[in-house]
Amino acid sequence: MEKSRPLWDNPLQFVFACISYAVGLGNVWRFPYLCQMYGGGGFLIPYFIMLMAEGMPLLYLELAVGQRMRQGSIGAWKTISPYLCGVGIASVVVSFFLSMYYNVINAWAFWYLFHSFQDPLPWATCPLNHNRTGYEEECEKTSSTQYFWYRQTLNISPSLEASGSVQWEQALCLTLAWLVVYLCILRGTASTGKLEQLANPKAWISAATQIFFSLGLGFGSLIAFASYNEPSNNCERHAIIVSLINSTTSIFASIVTFSIYGFKATFNYESCLNKVILLLLNTFDLEEGSLTVDNLSEMKDYLMATHPQEYAQLSPQLKNCSLEAELDTAVQGTGLAFIVYSEAIKNMEVPQLYSVLYFAMLLMLGIGSMLGNTAAILTPLTDSRAIATRFPKEVISGAVCFINCVIGLIFTMEAGNYWFDIFNDYAATLSLLLIVLVETIAVCYIYGIRRFEKDLYTMIGRKLNWYWKLMWAFASPLLIISLFIFYLTDYILTGTLQYQAWDATKGQLVTKDYPGYALAMIGLLVASSIMCIPLGALVTFIRKRLKRESVSTTA
Amino acid sequence: MIIFVFTVCRISNVLLCNVTDRVSFWFVVTDSSKNVTTVPGSEVEAAIRMNRNRINSAFLLSDKTLQFVKITSTLSPPVEPSTPVWLIVFGVVLCLILAGIVFLVVAGIHQRKKKNKKSTERENIEEKCEVTITVENGIPCEALDLKAGHINGVFAADDERFTSL
């Protein structure tokens, strides 16, 4: 007899946990970027098709597996087939990598949140230089928000090789972020509960990828959450609800993000025009009011004709201000969240209020997703009898948080943001595709879809719709395989991988090649999680062989 | 420290030269006490730097609207409190979180001690008849469809042993 498994207090708690896990920072900073790159509203078509074909079926699959097997990812896949224990281990490894670097984002959000209680906001103005005659040189070349992000938050080094030292301020924020996560997972399940271009194949691939990663498939978090369900829970309905809410949040976030883009673009365009006007007025000693926004282009031609030499001297400084260029600067990731948004916020009325609200929202999204990740790591650990009997739950959670925090200090170094980008781009992408592919094939063909259908009928009480069966057996695996092939060929064809480094002298990002050891690290990240699957099967095979031989010799 | 006192109030010799579209003027400061010699440019620059605010307010202008060519304005730094504000907020949040963690850990230990005492008492008094979920080889019973035959995982693995005989 086994001690009864802790349960969610009610199904709503489970739904909220899944939503808070799935709705993360990607909804805010990745989805709007993709919409902008692939034709705006038109992107919704491949997005929703992929949601129906890939997102919802796979989400339902993971929830059903967790609810049926009532164990974390390692135990669940071991029950399906002993050779598949590697899949669970791979999920835990990927979750571990993710939790290492993801909490750094929460640390940054805390940093910005704490700095929001000042007037004026620290990223609104540039700091002064030594003799107080002007602003800092680096800040002059770029904008005050970018300066605050690259210099005062990250204190970024010019390249990956120049590691620099650990920034104590960021380390403190990271420690706080991990303490918050520890506080939330301390009590286990109960506390987690109390988240034209259509012809362009890239648009479809991006839609598929976005749905895939946005729902957080393959990390084992959904299996972990579902394992704490009552067996009779209607996970089919919950799968649909969670995926729809996730997509709705993405769309809502895009609407807000686009209005922020528009505001920022207009503001920057007008500032650019004013700067050009001031420069021309000062150089040619023109009367105030003679140069306005409306007659700027005619006046520029006139000045070019009448004073060609001076104009030629001035022309490198004269930027062609264009609203389209401002709108086209699509940004994603940390750049959007911490630069573009903070730039928009600093120009609003009562910026402190909006800043606090915005970074508190980012924190909530980030911590919600972190709780899902840590659940993916902790559930298999607490399930395994070897560890759970020796150490209480608080100690295991504390150990996991502590180890991740210490490793996460790497990302608080001066070159930390480059390592962050490496982890963000490569730690979870290819491995997750393979993990979910193996999961789908395992459930459909190794465990048997008819057997699974019967289990679901026992649990939910309703026959499995032909739509789910079709998606699980054919559509989703095919989609994942094609995504996988696409990404592999893309990586191979691009050749050397490159990254964007911040150049302090120019005040902008420059492209550099990754050094050898960084490429090795990328390879290690991808290989260590993928290799778990065949290794797990091999180890089980060898173990069985040895058992059989030892039994036959004794018999 | 040099203190300049503007005692000379005679404005003379206003000449028009270098006419520009902009409102601009050149000026020369002479010191009548020293044989009407022009005050050197560097001293005038230093004086203007120190008294910029007064000159601006005399014209009802600011540093942005009144420019002295080649004299950059001294910018005022933002007001910074002695302890950075963010550290204070950080400290407050940190204390709250640590208090929460300590409370939960202590409560958890307390609860476990109570449970251990209760379970030992019950074992001594009566048979354990609490409702537990019966488990059949790692799979909870209610999840199994006991009517339909299932391949039992433990025995299926050892199948090969028997067929080889």
XYZ file of C-alpha atoms in Angstrom:
720
model
C 0.000 0.000 0.000
C 1.224 3.464 -0.863
C 0.789 6.735 1.011
C -1.953 8.702 -0.756
C -0.632 11.233 -3.231
C -1.219 14.921 -2.421
C -4.060 16.313 -4.503
C -5.127 19.720 -5.763
C -7.829 21.197 -3.528
C -10.109 21.621 -6.514
C -9.836 21.343 -10.323
C -9.695 25.135 -10.602
C -6.406 25.204 -8.732
C -4.951 22.799 -11.266
C -6.212 24.879 -14.201
C -4.748 28.045 -12.712
C -1.412 26.350 -12.097
C -1.266 25.200 -15.713
C -2.281 28.616 -17.018
C 0.267 30.420 -14.858
C 2.917 28.002 -16.108
C 1.989 28.260 -19.785
C 1.381 32.012 -19.826
C 4.877 33.316 -19.430
C 7.204 35.927 -20.742
C 7.076 34.413 -24.207
C 3.487 35.582 -24.569
C 4.619 39.149 -23.942
C 7.862 39.383 -25.794
C 7.939 36.653 -28.418
C 4.456 36.475 -29.854
C 4.092 40.218 -30.679
C 7.500 40.120 -32.355
C 6.445 37.164 -34.520
C 3.207 38.913 -35.458
C 5.145 41.918 -36.559
C 7.682 39.947 -38.564
C 5.185 37.754 -40.374
C 2.486 40.085 -41.519
C 0.612 41.236 -38.425
C -2.893 39.848 -38.158
C -2.177 37.338 -40.910
C 0.139 35.480 -38.560
C -2.890 34.430 -36.559
C -3.904 31.994 -39.310
C -0.877 29.687 -39.151
C -0.857 30.233 -35.386
C -4.389 28.946 -34.882
C -3.957 26.099 -37.348
C -0.866 24.986 -35.451
C -2.741 25.420 -32.176
C -5.399 22.992 -33.389
C -3.001 20.535 -35.013
C -0.156 20.534 -32.547
C -0.691 22.591 -29.413
C -3.980 21.330 -28.028
C -3.472 17.622 -28.862
C -0.009 17.520 -27.321
C -1.124 19.453 -24.252
C -4.007 17.031 -23.771
C -1.627 14.105 -24.237
C 0.762 15.303 -21.536
C -2.021 16.074 -19.081
C -3.671 12.717 -19.718
C -0.403 10.817 -19.230
C 0.274 12.610 -15.954
C -3.254 12.068 -14.662
C -3.253 8.406 -15.676
C 0.144 7.425 -14.347
C -0.089 9.702 -11.277
C 3.653 10.187 -11.227
C 6.220 12.724 -12.359
C 7.790 12.488 -15.781
C 10.391 9.811 -14.981
C 7.937 7.473 -13.262
C 5.209 8.046 -15.838
C 7.351 7.092 -18.819
C 8.884 4.182 -16.942
C 5.385 2.830 -16.399
C 4.556 3.136 -20.102
C 7.653 1.221 -21.025
C 10.790 0.555 -18.935
C 12.937 1.471 -21.930
C 11.505 4.983 -21.937
C 12.850 6.108 -18.559
C 15.348 8.147 -20.573
C 12.544 10.394 -21.832
C 11.610 11.391 -18.301
C 15.243 11.987 -17.411
C 15.716 14.099 -20.546
C 12.693 16.200 -19.514
C 14.168 16.744 -16.067
C 17.550 17.691 -17.554
C 15.954 20.236 -19.887
C 13.864 21.632 -17.016
C 17.037 21.914 -14.972
C 18.767 23.913 -17.720
C 15.735 26.134 -18.039
C 15.453 26.834 -14.330
C 19.157 27.719 -14.276
C 18.787 30.662 -16.606
C 15.104 31.588 -16.486
C 15.170 32.954 -12.976
C 17.757 35.531 -14.045
C 14.926 37.260 -15.901
C 13.012 37.489 -12.629
C 16.145 38.928 -11.030
C 16.202 41.650 -13.699
C 12.509 42.311 -13.197
C 13.128 42.731 -9.457
C 15.998 45.125 -10.194
C 13.810 47.303 -12.403
C 10.908 47.068 -9.941
C 13.065 48.282 -7.053
C 14.372 51.120 -9.192
C 10.853 52.245 -10.075
C 10.416 54.007 -6.754
C 12.441 57.040 -7.797
C 11.657 60.357 -9.377
C 12.766 60.713 -12.114
C 13.091 57.105 -13.206
C 16.784 56.199 -13.429
C 16.512 55.198 -17.073
C 14.840 58.473 -18.056
C 18.034 60.538 -18.076
C 21.644 59.898 -18.825
C 24.153 60.244 -15.998
C 26.636 63.095 -16.220
C 30.280 62.725 -17.153
C 33.263 63.643 -14.991
C 33.392 67.399 -15.360
C 29.623 67.709 -15.502
C 29.691 69.420 -18.852
C 27.618 66.849 -20.617
C 26.257 63.370 -20.453
C 28.251 60.128 -20.338
C 29.749 59.369 -23.694
C 28.274 55.903 -24.008
C 24.858 57.209 -23.068
C 25.101 59.985 -25.646
C 25.707 57.547 -28.487
C 22.782 55.349 -27.571
C 19.655 56.117 -25.568
C 19.271 56.445 -21.819
C 17.147 53.289 -21.552
C 19.658 51.217 -23.490
C 22.446 52.665 -21.380
C 20.603 51.741 -18.176
C 20.075 48.188 -19.453
C 23.535 47.482 -20.853
C 25.691 49.468 -18.480
C 23.914 49.914 -15.172
C 21.962 46.658 -15.043
C 24.131 44.163 -16.893
C 27.446 46.058 -16.916
C 28.020 44.049 -20.064
C 31.493 43.234 -21.344
C 32.392 43.797 -25.004
C 32.538 40.090 -25.796
C 31.877 36.593 -24.478
C 35.563 35.983 -23.752
C 35.887 38.929 -21.343
C 34.055 37.322 -18.455
C 34.497 39.989 -15.856
C 33.356 39.583 -12.277
C 30.047 38.737 -10.653
C 27.864 41.850 -10.252
C 26.851 41.830 -6.618
C 23.634 43.785 -7.233
C 22.411 41.232 -9.765
C 23.552 38.387 -7.539
C 21.429 39.820 -4.711
C 18.399 40.090 -6.973
C 18.945 36.542 -8.211
C 19.130 35.256 -4.642
C 15.889 37.056 -3.849
C 14.224 35.561 -6.914
C 15.236 32.060 -5.831
C 14.013 32.715 -2.285
C 10.630 33.715 -3.696
C 10.498 30.515 -5.772
C 11.509 28.452 -2.725
C 8.798 30.101 -0.655
C 6.191 29.158 -3.224
C 7.237 25.542 -3.725
C 7.967 24.871 -0.054
C 4.553 23.535 0.754
C 4.248 21.534 -2.451
C 1.172 21.268 -4.593
C -1.173 23.264 -2.389
C 0.962 26.370 -2.511
C 1.571 26.290 -6.263
C -2.129 26.451 -6.893
C -3.007 29.102 -3.929
C -0.960 31.281 -15.186
C 0.598 37.569 -47.828
C 3.188 36.295 -45.690
C 1.135 33.115 -45.477
C 3.074 31.727 -48.394
C 6.221 32.291 -46.385
C 7.139 28.903 -44.883
C 8.973 30.691 -42.101
C 5.680 32.097 -40.841
C 4.280 28.573 -40.457
C 7.423 27.288 -38.817
C 7.475 30.198 -36.411
C 3.806 29.618 -35.584
C 4.449 25.953 -34.893
C 7.488 26.695 -32.776
C 5.748 29.436 -30.846
C 2.754 27.250 -29.976
C 5.049 24.445 -28.993
C 7.238 26.383 -26.612
C 4.546 28.740 -25.414
C 2.557 25.846 -23.957
C 5.656 24.468 -22.267
C 5.403 20.955 -23.691
C 8.065 18.376 -23.022
C 9.460 19.804 -19.783
C 7.529 17.372 -17.644
C 5.820 20.253 -15.798
C 2.413 19.447 -17.233
C 2.839 15.759 -16.375
C 3.876 16.772 -12.869
C 0.861 19.047 -12.413
C -1.562 16.497 -13.823
C -0.171 13.727 -11.627
C -1.674 15.491 -8.631
C -5.149 15.352 -10.159
C -8.033 13.162 -9.143
C -8.151 10.314 -11.645
C -11.662 11.360 -12.678
C -10.624 14.915 -13.532
C -11.757 16.070 -16.969
C -8.332 16.857 -18.368
C -9.671 17.073 -21.908
C -11.684 20.182 -21.068
C -8.796 21.625 -19.089
C -6.377 21.095 -21.955
C -8.633 23.083 -24.274
C -9.172 25.834 -21.684
C -5.464 26.218 -20.912
C -4.395 26.383 -24.543
C -7.150 28.858 -25.455
C -6.355 31.121 -22.512
C -2.673 30.966 -23.400
C -3.388 32.070 -26.946
C -5.820 34.767 -25.862
C -3.217 36.175 -23.498
C -0.686 36.226 -26.331
C -3.065 38.161 -28.542
C -3.993 40.571 -25.773
C -0.330 41.147 -25.014
C 0.296 41.841 -28.699
C -2.370 44.545 -28.766
C -0.717 46.273 -25.831
C 2.755 45.782 -27.273
C 1.784 47.237 -30.624
C 0.339 50.355 -29.038
C 3.563 50.688 -27.044
C 5.541 50.304 -30.265
C 3.468 53.017 -31.913
C 3.876 55.382 -28.983
C 7.614 54.811 -28.832
C 8.048 55.120 -32.595
C 6.120 58.404 -32.738
C 8.015 59.816 -29.783
C 11.406 58.859 -31.186
C 10.511 60.128 -34.638
C 9.539 63.523 -33.249
C 12.669 63.678 -31.072
C 14.812 62.807 -34.071
C 13.208 65.565 -36.146
C 13.702 68.096 -33.359
C 17.346 67.129 -33.016
C 17.911 67.580 -36.744
C 16.156 70.963 -36.701
C 18.256 72.128 -33.752
C 21.450 71.000 -35.413
C 20.643 72.832 -38.632
C 19.565 75.977 -36.778
C 22.799 76.024 -34.802
C 25.068 75.369 -37.748
C 23.577 77.859 -40.180
C 22.463 80.447 -37.613
C 18.950 80.428 -38.919
C 16.064 82.265 -37.380
C 14.085 80.352 -34.776
C 10.887 79.040 -36.221
C 12.213 79.077 -39.775
C 12.710 75.327 -39.707
C 9.660 73.341 -38.833
C 8.695 69.717 -39.225
C 6.691 70.549 -42.337
C 9.307 72.446 -44.330
C 12.305 70.402 -43.172
C 12.908 68.484 -46.385
C 12.663 71.599 -48.608
C 14.924 73.559 -46.295
C 17.450 70.722 -46.299
C 17.598 70.792 -50.106
C 17.865 74.578 -50.068
C 20.734 74.505 -47.554
C 22.479 71.789 -49.520
C 22.338 73.979 -52.595
C 23.383 77.251 -50.957
C 26.046 76.007 -48.500
C 27.301 72.748 -50.047
C 30.554 72.526 -48.093
C 29.161 73.041 -44.621
C 26.235 70.790 -45.397
C 28.592 68.026 -46.537
C 30.502 68.357 -43.265
C 27.293 68.070 -41.348
C 25.692 65.221 -43.292
C 27.126 62.293 -41.224
C 25.342 63.684 -38.202
C 22.099 64.323 -40.029
C 19.975 61.233 -39.645
C 17.107 60.587 -41.983
C 14.234 60.416 -39.556
C 11.645 57.935 -40.684
C 8.595 56.723 -38.829
C 8.603 53.482 -40.814
C 12.165 52.755 -39.752
C 11.184 53.266 -36.122
C 8.169 50.979 -36.489
C 10.219 48.355 -38.281
C 12.617 47.958 -35.418
C 10.954 44.828 -34.150
C 12.467 43.698 -30.937
C 11.947 40.505 -29.043
C 13.156 39.031 -25.852
C 14.867 40.918 -23.077
C 15.391 43.885 -25.416
C 11.648 44.381 -25.745
C 10.806 43.865 -22.124
C 13.544 45.940 -20.571
C 14.440 48.529 -23.180
C 11.450 49.279 -25.358
C 8.830 49.087 -22.627
C 10.866 51.080 -20.111
C 11.454 53.705 -22.778
C 7.744 53.987 -23.378
C 7.000 54.070 -19.645
C 9.456 56.883 -18.911
C 7.508 59.178 -21.228
C 4.146 58.563 -19.622
C 2.454 60.580 -16.905
C 3.224 59.225 -13.411
C 5.846 56.839 -14.811
C 6.571 55.327 -11.398
C 3.085 53.824 -11.187
C 3.190 52.248 -14.634
C 6.722 51.044 -14.088
C 5.808 49.296 -10.838
C 2.715 47.735 -12.417
C 4.584 46.568 -15.492
C 7.526 44.971 -13.699
C 5.248 43.399 -11.110
C 3.350 41.832 -14.022
C 6.596 40.563 -15.556
C 7.555 39.108 -12.201
C 4.258 37.322 -11.848
C 4.547 35.811 -15.304
C 8.134 34.800 -14.705
C 7.598 33.287 -11.271
C 4.503 31.420 -12.434
C 6.542 29.738 -15.148
C 9.412 29.090 -12.730
C 7.089 27.243 -10.366
C 6.079 24.938 -13.209
C 9.717 24.291 -14.025
C 10.702 23.511 -10.484
C 7.660 21.245 -10.160
C 8.971 19.340 -13.180
C 12.268 18.773 -11.364
C 10.912 18.196 -7.871
C 8.032 15.820 -8.645
C 10.243 13.020 -10.033
C 12.661 13.568 -7.139
C 9.979 13.351 -4.472
C 8.411 10.388 -6.274
C 11.580 8.339 -6.228
C 11.660 6.435 -2.966
C 15.444 6.476 -2.751
C 15.572 10.215 -2.204
C 12.180 10.966 -0.685
C 12.586 8.631 2.295
C 15.970 10.014 3.270
C 15.320 13.749 2.982
C 12.212 15.757 3.791
C 10.550 17.754 1.032
C 11.829 21.105 2.349
C 15.433 19.939 2.146
C 15.084 18.628 -1.418
C 13.411 21.861 -2.590
C 16.044 23.910 -0.790
C 18.872 21.907 -2.344
C 17.466 22.305 -5.860
C 16.968 26.059 -5.395
C 20.429 26.492 -3.881
C 22.242 24.579 -6.644
C 20.371 26.490 -9.351
C 21.081 29.802 -7.630
C 24.807 29.122 -7.414
C 25.001 28.058 -11.065
C 22.845 31.041 -11.999
C 25.521 33.386 -10.661
C 27.303 32.803 -13.971
C 24.603 34.882 -15.610
C 25.249 37.794 -13.275
C 28.819 38.194 -14.511
C 29.691 40.876 -16.994
C 29.517 38.449 -19.889
C 26.497 36.783 -18.290
C 23.982 38.085 -20.804
C 25.841 36.324 -23.632
C 25.689 33.025 -21.765
C 22.028 33.752 -21.078
C 21.426 34.071 -24.818
C 23.201 30.778 -25.426
C 21.014 28.982 -22.900
C 17.889 30.739 -24.100
C 18.458 29.812 -27.736
C 19.858 26.305 -27.466
C 19.142 24.668 -24.103
C 15.565 23.758 -24.777
C 14.822 24.063 -28.481
C 15.980 20.932 -30.305
C 15.831 18.676 -27.261
C 12.201 19.523 -26.550
C 11.149 18.728 -30.090
C 12.746 15.319 -29.832
C 11.354 14.661 -26.346
C 7.794 15.467 -27.367
C 8.162 13.419 -30.550
C 9.278 10.389 -28.544
C 6.457 11.000 -26.061
C 3.819 11.040 -28.794
C 5.193 7.945 -30.513
C 5.524 6.171 -27.164
C 1.932 6.772 -26.181
C 0.465 6.030 -29.600
C 2.538 3.102 -30.765
C 4.396 1.586 -27.809
C 1.742 1.887 -25.103
C -0.945 1.583 -27.730
C -3.545 4.152 -28.549
C -6.440 1.759 -27.901
C -5.124 0.977 -24.441
C -4.706 4.689 -23.727
C -8.191 5.298 -25.057
C -9.569 2.756 -22.587
C -7.646 4.347 -19.718
C -9.052 7.742 -20.610
C -12.549 6.296 -20.815
C -12.074 4.887 -17.311
C -10.847 8.233 -16.039
C -13.099 10.716 -17.773
C -16.069 8.572 -18.719
C -16.281 9.737 -22.309
C -15.106 8.143 -25.531
C -12.030 9.684 -27.108
C -12.924 11.937 -30.022
C -11.558 10.783 -33.438
C -9.955 14.238 -33.760
C -7.545 13.622 -30.865
C -6.666 10.171 -32.158
C -5.916 11.517 -35.621
C -3.760 14.340 -34.287
C -1.823 12.143 -31.857
C -1.183 9.340 -34.299
C -0.396 11.287 -37.447
C -0.567 15.080 -37.575
C 1.440 16.077 -34.519
C 4.343 13.641 -35.028
C 4.605 14.674 -38.682
C 4.627 18.357 -37.761
C 7.280 17.836 -35.110
C 9.468 15.798 -37.440
C 9.301 18.504 -40.102
C 10.097 21.213 -37.516
C 13.025 19.141 -36.285
C 14.402 18.608 -39.791
C 13.991 22.289 -40.591
C 15.909 23.424 -37.513
C 18.679 20.894 -38.019
C 19.222 21.935 -41.630
C 19.055 25.583 -40.612
C 21.762 25.098 -37.995
C 23.935 23.133 -40.415
C 23.544 25.567 -43.293
C 24.257 28.715 -41.261
C 27.714 27.438 -40.448
C 29.363 29.245 -37.559
C 26.955 30.516 -34.990
C 27.102 34.206 -34.183
C 25.906 36.439 -31.395
C 25.185 40.107 -30.803
C 27.722 41.816 -28.578
C 27.343 45.318 -27.125
C 30.005 47.731 -28.308
C 30.370 50.507 -25.723
C 32.401 52.740 -28.026
C 29.805 52.732 -30.784
C 26.782 52.448 -28.546
C 25.164 49.610 -30.470
C 25.143 45.858 -30.967
C 27.711 44.225 -33.235
C 27.810 40.655 -34.537
C 30.613 38.393 -33.395
C 31.460 34.721 -33.775
C 31.204 32.376 -30.861
C 34.571 31.165 -29.543
C 35.337 27.458 -29.571
C 34.441 26.726 -25.987
C 31.070 28.426 -26.357
C 30.275 26.207 -29.334
C 31.331 23.209 -27.266
C 28.968 24.354 -24.508
C 26.096 24.628 -26.979
C 26.815 21.136 -28.239
C 26.963 19.858 -24.678
C 23.636 21.479 -23.801
C 21.847 19.892 -26.721
C 23.574 16.532 -26.476
C 23.219 16.046 -22.724
C 19.443 16.107 -22.839
C 18.995 14.235 -26.131
C 21.451 11.511 -25.188
C 19.409 10.627 -22.093
C 16.768 8.965 -24.248
C 18.941 6.318 -25.971
C 21.146 5.976 -22.894
C 18.128 5.262 -20.701
C 16.951 2.570 -23.082
C 20.440 1.082 -23.257
C 20.888 1.009 -19.468
C 17.509 -0.661 -18.984
C 18.359 -3.224 -21.659
C 21.710 -4.020 -20.043
C 20.115 -4.245 -16.596
C 17.494 -6.685 -17.835
C 20.131 -8.756 -19.597
C 22.191 -8.950 -16.413
C 19.133 -9.857 -14.349
C 18.177 -12.553 -16.795
C 21.672 -13.997 -16.812
C 21.950 -13.920 -13.027
C 18.531 -15.578 -12.672
C 19.285 -18.236 -15.275
C 22.608 -19.070 -13.635
C 20.968 -19.430 -10.230
C 18.069 -21.391 -11.748
C 37.790 82.362 -5.628
C 37.286 85.321 -7.892
C 34.217 87.403 -7.334
C 33.121 89.522 -10.230
C 31.104 92.594 -9.468
C 29.348 94.173 -12.394
C 29.838 97.775 -11.511
C 30.141 99.176 -14.986
C 26.691 99.951 -16.200
C 27.523 101.878 -19.301
C 26.554 100.113 -22.478
C 28.282 101.721 -25.376
C 29.255 101.025 -28.918
C 26.490 98.782 -30.069
C 27.522 97.915 -33.586
C 25.770 95.830 -36.168
C 27.984 93.227 -37.713
C 27.791 89.598 -38.825
C 24.055 89.805 -39.235
C 22.447 86.414 -38.842
C 18.845 85.302 -39.019
C 19.073 84.286 -35.426
C 19.043 86.649 -32.522
C 22.713 86.689 -31.583
C 25.274 89.122 -30.266
C 28.946 89.474 -29.574
C 30.090 91.401 -26.566
C 33.310 92.687 -25.169
C 33.757 93.493 -21.514
C 36.020 96.392 -20.629
C 37.305 97.324 -17.252
C 37.248 101.074 -16.930
C 39.277 101.007 -13.742
C 42.230 99.530 -15.601
C 42.651 101.935 -18.433
C 39.673 100.725 -20.441
C 41.300 97.429 -21.401
C 39.277 94.482 -22.462
C 38.904 91.792 -19.906
C 40.534 88.583 -21.241
C 38.201 85.987 -22.725
C 39.040 83.254 -20.245
C 38.007 85.407 -17.287
C 34.761 86.345 -18.990
C 34.112 82.676 -19.727
C 34.706 81.719 -16.120
C 32.410 84.500 -14.946
C 29.667 83.461 -17.300
C 30.014 79.829 -16.197
C 29.509 80.783 -12.589
C 26.676 83.220 -13.134
C 24.875 81.392 -15.885
C 21.631 81.218 -13.948
C 21.546 84.959 -13.354
C 22.234 85.760 -16.996
C 19.571 83.294 -18.120
C 16.954 84.684 -15.797
C 17.780 88.223 -16.893
C 16.745 87.239 -20.394
C 13.954 84.951 -19.098
C 15.666 82.092 -20.915
C 17.259 78.782 -19.943
C 20.398 76.839 -20.753
C 18.550 75.228 -23.626
C 17.373 78.454 -25.228
C 20.362 80.738 -24.592
C 23.598 79.340 -25.921
C 27.031 80.771 -25.255
C 29.220 79.535 -28.061
C 32.026 77.329 -26.731
C 30.798 77.575 -23.157
C 29.160 74.301 -22.262
C 26.678 74.540 -19.452
C 27.363 72.766 -16.214
C 24.563 70.299 -15.794
C 23.118 69.684 -12.389
C 23.334 66.076 -11.316
C 20.169 64.312 -10.235
C 19.451 64.243 -6.506
C 20.791 61.034 -5.010
C 19.905 59.981 -1.489
C 22.650 58.598 0.739
C 21.418 54.996 0.575
C 20.164 53.989 -2.850
C 16.393 53.636 -2.825
C 16.480 50.223 -4.454
C 18.436 48.727 -1.588
C 15.784 49.853 0.855
C 12.973 48.267 -1.148
C 15.115 45.160 -1.650
C 15.703 44.924 2.089
C 11.995 45.176 2.850
C 11.016 42.503 0.328
C 13.871 40.232 1.431
C 12.801 40.393 5.082
C 9.204 39.571 4.161
C 10.236 36.568 2.055
C 12.632 35.228 4.691
C 9.959 35.599 7.365
C 7.550 33.634 5.171
C 10.083 30.856 4.572
C 10.987 30.526 8.248
C 7.312 30.442 9.200
C 6.489 27.714 6.676
C 9.497 25.570 7.575
C 8.743 25.769 11.282
C 5.065 25.041 10.670
C 6.012 22.048 8.544
C 8.281 20.596 11.219
C 5.581 21.185 13.838
C 2.973 19.438 11.705
C 5.214 16.449 11.055
C 5.927 16.026 14.765
C 2.197 16.079 15.499
C 1.507 13.535 12.757
C 4.209 11.162 14.016
C 2.812 11.330 17.539
C -0.715 10.696 16.302
C 0.242 7.754 14.085
C 2.209 6.026 16.856
C -0.760 6.498 19.197
C -3.167 5.051 16.700
C -0.957 2.055 15.969
C -0.816 1.297 19.628
C -4.561 1.616 20.128
C -6.260 0.241 17.021
C -5.582 -1.303 13.634
C -4.827 1.161 10.934
C -8.016 1.493 8.992
C -7.417 4.776 7.288
C -8.474 4.978 3.705
C -5.472 4.474 1.550
C -5.433 4.132 -2.144
C -4.647 0.573 -2.964
C -1.946 0.284 -5.473
C -1.327 -2.599 -7.805
C 2.253 -2.639 -8.947
C 2.747 1.091 -9.182
C -0.585 1.848 -10.865
C -3.458 3.008 -8.618
C -6.360 0.593 -8.676
C -9.087 3.047 -9.541
C -7.226 4.020 -12.680
C -7.075 0.415 -13.814
C -9.857 -1.112 -15.755
C -9.959 -4.329 -13.795
C -12.467 -5.907 -16.122
C -10.308 -5.712 -19.207
C -7.130 -7.686 -18.907
C -3.974 -5.613 -18.574
C -0.475 -6.729 -19.118
C 1.109 -6.502 -15.685
C 4.298 -4.570 -16.072
C 6.351 -6.530 -13.575
C 5.594 -9.921 -14.967
C 5.649 -8.894 -18.598
C 9.280 -7.949 -18.258
C 10.176 -11.430 -17.113
C 8.144 -13.059 -19.870
C 11.186 -14.034 -21.838
C 12.446 -16.110 -18.954
C 9.523 -18.470 -19.184
C 9.174 -18.733 -22.962
C 12.735 -19.838 -23.367
C 12.116 -22.989 -21.420
